[in-house]
PDB file of C-alpha atoms in Angstrom:
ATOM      1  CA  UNK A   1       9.099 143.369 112.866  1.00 46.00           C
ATOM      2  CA  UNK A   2       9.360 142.448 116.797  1.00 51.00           C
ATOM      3  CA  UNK A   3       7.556 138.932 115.799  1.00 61.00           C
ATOM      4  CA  UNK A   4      10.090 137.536 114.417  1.00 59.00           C
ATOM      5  CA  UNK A   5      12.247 135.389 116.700  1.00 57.00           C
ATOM      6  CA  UNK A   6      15.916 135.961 116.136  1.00 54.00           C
ATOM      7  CA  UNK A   7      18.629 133.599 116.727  1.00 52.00           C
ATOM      8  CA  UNK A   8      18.444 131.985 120.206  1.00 54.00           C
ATOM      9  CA  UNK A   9      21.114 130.288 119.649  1.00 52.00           C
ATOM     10  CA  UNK A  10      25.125 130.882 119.047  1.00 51.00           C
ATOM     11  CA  UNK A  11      26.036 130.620 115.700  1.00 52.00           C
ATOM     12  CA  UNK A  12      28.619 127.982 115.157  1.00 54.00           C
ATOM     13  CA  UNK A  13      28.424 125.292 111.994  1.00 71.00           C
ATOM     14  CA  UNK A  14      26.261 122.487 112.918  1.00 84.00           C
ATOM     15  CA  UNK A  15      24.214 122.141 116.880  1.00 90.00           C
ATOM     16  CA  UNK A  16      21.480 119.644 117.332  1.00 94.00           C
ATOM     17  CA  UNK A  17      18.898 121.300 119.025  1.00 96.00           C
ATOM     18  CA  UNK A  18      18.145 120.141 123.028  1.00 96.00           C
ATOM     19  CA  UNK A  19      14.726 119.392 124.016  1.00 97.00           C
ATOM     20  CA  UNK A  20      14.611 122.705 125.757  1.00 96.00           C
ATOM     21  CA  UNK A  21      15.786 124.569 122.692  1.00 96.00           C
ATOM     22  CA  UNK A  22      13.323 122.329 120.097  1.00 97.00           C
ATOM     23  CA  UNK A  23      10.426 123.050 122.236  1.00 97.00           C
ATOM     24  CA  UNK A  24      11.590 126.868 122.704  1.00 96.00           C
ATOM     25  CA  UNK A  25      11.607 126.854 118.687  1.00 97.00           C
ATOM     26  CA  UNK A  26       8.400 125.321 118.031  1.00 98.00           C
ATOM     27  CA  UNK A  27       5.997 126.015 120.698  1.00 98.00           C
ATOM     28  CA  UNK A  28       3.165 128.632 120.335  1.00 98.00           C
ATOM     29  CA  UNK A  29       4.691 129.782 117.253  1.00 98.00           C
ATOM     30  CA  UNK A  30       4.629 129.703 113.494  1.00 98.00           C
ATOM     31  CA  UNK A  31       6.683 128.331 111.037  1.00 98.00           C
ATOM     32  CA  UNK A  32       7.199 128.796 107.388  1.00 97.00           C
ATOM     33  CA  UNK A  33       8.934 125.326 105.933  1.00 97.00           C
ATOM     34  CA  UNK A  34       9.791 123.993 102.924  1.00 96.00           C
ATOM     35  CA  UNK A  35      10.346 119.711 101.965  1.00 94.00           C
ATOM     36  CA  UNK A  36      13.125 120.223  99.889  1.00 93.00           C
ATOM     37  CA  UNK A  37      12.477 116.452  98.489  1.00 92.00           C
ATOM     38  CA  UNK A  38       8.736 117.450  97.366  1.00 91.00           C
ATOM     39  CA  UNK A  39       9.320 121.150  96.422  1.00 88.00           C
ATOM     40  CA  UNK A  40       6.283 121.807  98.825  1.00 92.00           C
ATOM     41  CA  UNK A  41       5.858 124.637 101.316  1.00 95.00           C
ATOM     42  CA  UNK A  42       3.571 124.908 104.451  1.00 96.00           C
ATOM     43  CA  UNK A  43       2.800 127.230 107.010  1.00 97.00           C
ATOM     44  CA  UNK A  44       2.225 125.570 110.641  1.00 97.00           C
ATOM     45  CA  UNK A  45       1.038 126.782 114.233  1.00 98.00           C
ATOM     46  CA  UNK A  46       2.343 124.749 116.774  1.00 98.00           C
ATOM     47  CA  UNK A  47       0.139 125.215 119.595  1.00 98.00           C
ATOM     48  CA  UNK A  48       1.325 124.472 123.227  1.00 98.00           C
ATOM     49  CA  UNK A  49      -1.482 122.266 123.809  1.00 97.00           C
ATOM     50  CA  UNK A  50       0.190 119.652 121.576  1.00 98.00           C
ATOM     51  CA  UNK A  51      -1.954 120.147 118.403  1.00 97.00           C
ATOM     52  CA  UNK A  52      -0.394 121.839 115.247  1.00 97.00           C
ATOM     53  CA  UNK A  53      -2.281 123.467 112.462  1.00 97.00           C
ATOM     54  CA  UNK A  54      -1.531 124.491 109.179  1.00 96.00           C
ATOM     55  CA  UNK A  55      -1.658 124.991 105.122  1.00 96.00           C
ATOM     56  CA  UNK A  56       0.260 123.340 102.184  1.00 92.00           C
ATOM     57  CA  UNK A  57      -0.770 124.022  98.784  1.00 88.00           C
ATOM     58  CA  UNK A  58      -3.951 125.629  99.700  1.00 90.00           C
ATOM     59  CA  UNK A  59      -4.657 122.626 102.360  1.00 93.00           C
ATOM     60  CA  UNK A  60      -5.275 122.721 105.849  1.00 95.00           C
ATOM     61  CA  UNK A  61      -4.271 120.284 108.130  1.00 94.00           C
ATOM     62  CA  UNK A  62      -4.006 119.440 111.382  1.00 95.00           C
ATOM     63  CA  UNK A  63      -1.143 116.835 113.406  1.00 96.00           C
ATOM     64  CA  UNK A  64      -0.216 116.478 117.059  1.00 97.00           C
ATOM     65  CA  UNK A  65       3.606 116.802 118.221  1.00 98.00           C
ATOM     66  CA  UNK A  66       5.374 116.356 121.389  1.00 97.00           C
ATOM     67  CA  UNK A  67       8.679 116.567 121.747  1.00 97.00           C
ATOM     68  CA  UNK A  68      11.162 113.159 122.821  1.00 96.00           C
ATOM     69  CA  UNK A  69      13.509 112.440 125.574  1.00 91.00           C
ATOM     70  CA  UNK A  70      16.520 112.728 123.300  1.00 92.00           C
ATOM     71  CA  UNK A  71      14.956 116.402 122.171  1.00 95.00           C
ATOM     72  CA  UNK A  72      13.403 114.976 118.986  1.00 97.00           C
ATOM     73  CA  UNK A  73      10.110 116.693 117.484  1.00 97.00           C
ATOM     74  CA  UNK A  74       7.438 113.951 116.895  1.00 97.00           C
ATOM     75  CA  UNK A  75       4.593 114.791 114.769  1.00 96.00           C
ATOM     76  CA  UNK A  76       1.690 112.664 114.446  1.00 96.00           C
ATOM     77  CA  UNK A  77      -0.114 112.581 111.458  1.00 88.00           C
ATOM     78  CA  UNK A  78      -3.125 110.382 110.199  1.00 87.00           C
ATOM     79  CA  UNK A  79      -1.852 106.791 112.777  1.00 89.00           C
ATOM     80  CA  UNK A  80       1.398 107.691 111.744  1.00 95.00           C
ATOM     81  CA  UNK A  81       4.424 109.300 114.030  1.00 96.00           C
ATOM     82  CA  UNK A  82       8.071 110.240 113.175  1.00 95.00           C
ATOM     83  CA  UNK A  83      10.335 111.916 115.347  1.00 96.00           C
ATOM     84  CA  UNK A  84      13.266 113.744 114.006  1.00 96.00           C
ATOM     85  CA  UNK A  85      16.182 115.755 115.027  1.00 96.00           C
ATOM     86  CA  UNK A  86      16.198 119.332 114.509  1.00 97.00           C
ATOM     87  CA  UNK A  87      19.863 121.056 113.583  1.00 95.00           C
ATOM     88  CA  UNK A  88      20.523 124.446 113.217  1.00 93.00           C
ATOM     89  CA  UNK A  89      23.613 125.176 110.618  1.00 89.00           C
ATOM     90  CA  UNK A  90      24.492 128.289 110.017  1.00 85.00           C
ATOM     91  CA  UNK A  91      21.494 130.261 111.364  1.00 87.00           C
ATOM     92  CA  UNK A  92      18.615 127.776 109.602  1.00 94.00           C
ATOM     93  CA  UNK A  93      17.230 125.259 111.307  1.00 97.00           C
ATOM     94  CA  UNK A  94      16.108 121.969 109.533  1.00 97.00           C
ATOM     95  CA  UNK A  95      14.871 118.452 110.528  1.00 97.00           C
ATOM     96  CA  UNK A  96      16.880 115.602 110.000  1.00 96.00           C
ATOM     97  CA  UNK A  97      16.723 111.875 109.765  1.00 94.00           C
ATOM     98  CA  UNK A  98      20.108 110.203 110.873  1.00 89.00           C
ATOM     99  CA  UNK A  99      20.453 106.524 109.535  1.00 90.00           C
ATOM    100  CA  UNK A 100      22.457 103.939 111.007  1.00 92.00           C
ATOM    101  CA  UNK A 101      25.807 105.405 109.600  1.00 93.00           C
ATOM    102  CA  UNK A 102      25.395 108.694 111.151  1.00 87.00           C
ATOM    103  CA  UNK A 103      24.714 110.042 107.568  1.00 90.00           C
ATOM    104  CA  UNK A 104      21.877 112.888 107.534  1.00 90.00           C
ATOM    105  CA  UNK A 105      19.006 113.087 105.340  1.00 94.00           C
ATOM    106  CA  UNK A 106      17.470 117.136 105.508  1.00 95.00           C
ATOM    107  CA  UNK A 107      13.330 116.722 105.358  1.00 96.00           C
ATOM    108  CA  UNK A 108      12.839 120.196 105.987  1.00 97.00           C
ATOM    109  CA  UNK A 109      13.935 123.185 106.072  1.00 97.00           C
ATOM    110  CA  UNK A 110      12.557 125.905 108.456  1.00 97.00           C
ATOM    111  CA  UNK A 111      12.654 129.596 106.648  1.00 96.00           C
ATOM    112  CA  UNK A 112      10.889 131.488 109.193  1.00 96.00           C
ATOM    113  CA  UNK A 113       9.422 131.226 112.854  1.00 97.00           C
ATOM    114  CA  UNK A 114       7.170 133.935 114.059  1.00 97.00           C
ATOM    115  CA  UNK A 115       5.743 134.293 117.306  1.00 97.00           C
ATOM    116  CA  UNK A 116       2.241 133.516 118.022  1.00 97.00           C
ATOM    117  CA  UNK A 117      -0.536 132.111 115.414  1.00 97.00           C
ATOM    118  CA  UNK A 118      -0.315 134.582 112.838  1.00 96.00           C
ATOM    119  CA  UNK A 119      -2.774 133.769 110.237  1.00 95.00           C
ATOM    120  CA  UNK A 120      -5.130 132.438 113.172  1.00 95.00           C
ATOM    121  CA  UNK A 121      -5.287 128.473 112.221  1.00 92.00           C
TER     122      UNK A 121
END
């Protein structure tokens, strides 16, 4: 399958992802994910017009993102934002939050980007 996007990046253990990489990632593609903390899965277009749109559990939705200084992804949903990190360890990619200690917290965990929107959100 020629959609899907292979590994842009070296492997090595652990890289946080540069603005230029995150935005590389995300932008006018799809992503499968999963919240490990709520067992949920969604499917999300992130279109380069700063709108994404997606599905989880039979749902759609629809958020804006933009992408920080520091190379963050910040998704806004309902009057809510949060911008996180995104590592990639070991081939996957996931977003993190970092707390004050440096410890990480995994929020998701991306299992698949394809090029394009796919399923036409």
């Amino acid at each position: 399958n020629s959609n899907v996007i292979s590994h842009i990046l070296k492997p090595c253990p652990e890289h946080t992802l540069s603005a230029e990489e995150v935005t590389q990632l995300f932008s006018g593609n799809t992503y499968v994910a999963v919240i490990p903390s709520r067992s949920l899965k969604m499917t999300v277009y992130v279109d380069p017009n700063g709108t994404m749109k997606g599905m989880q559990n039979g749902h759609k939705f629809s958020s804006k993102w933009k992408i920080s200084d520091k190379g963050e992804i910040c998704v806004s949903y309902r009057d809510k934002t949060s911008c996180r990190l995104v590592l990639e360890q070991d081939g996957v990619y996931k977003k993190v939050k970092v707390n004050e200690q440096g410890e990480t917290t995994i929020l998701v965990i991306y299992e698949l980007f394809s090029k394009g929107n796919i399923h036409n959100y």
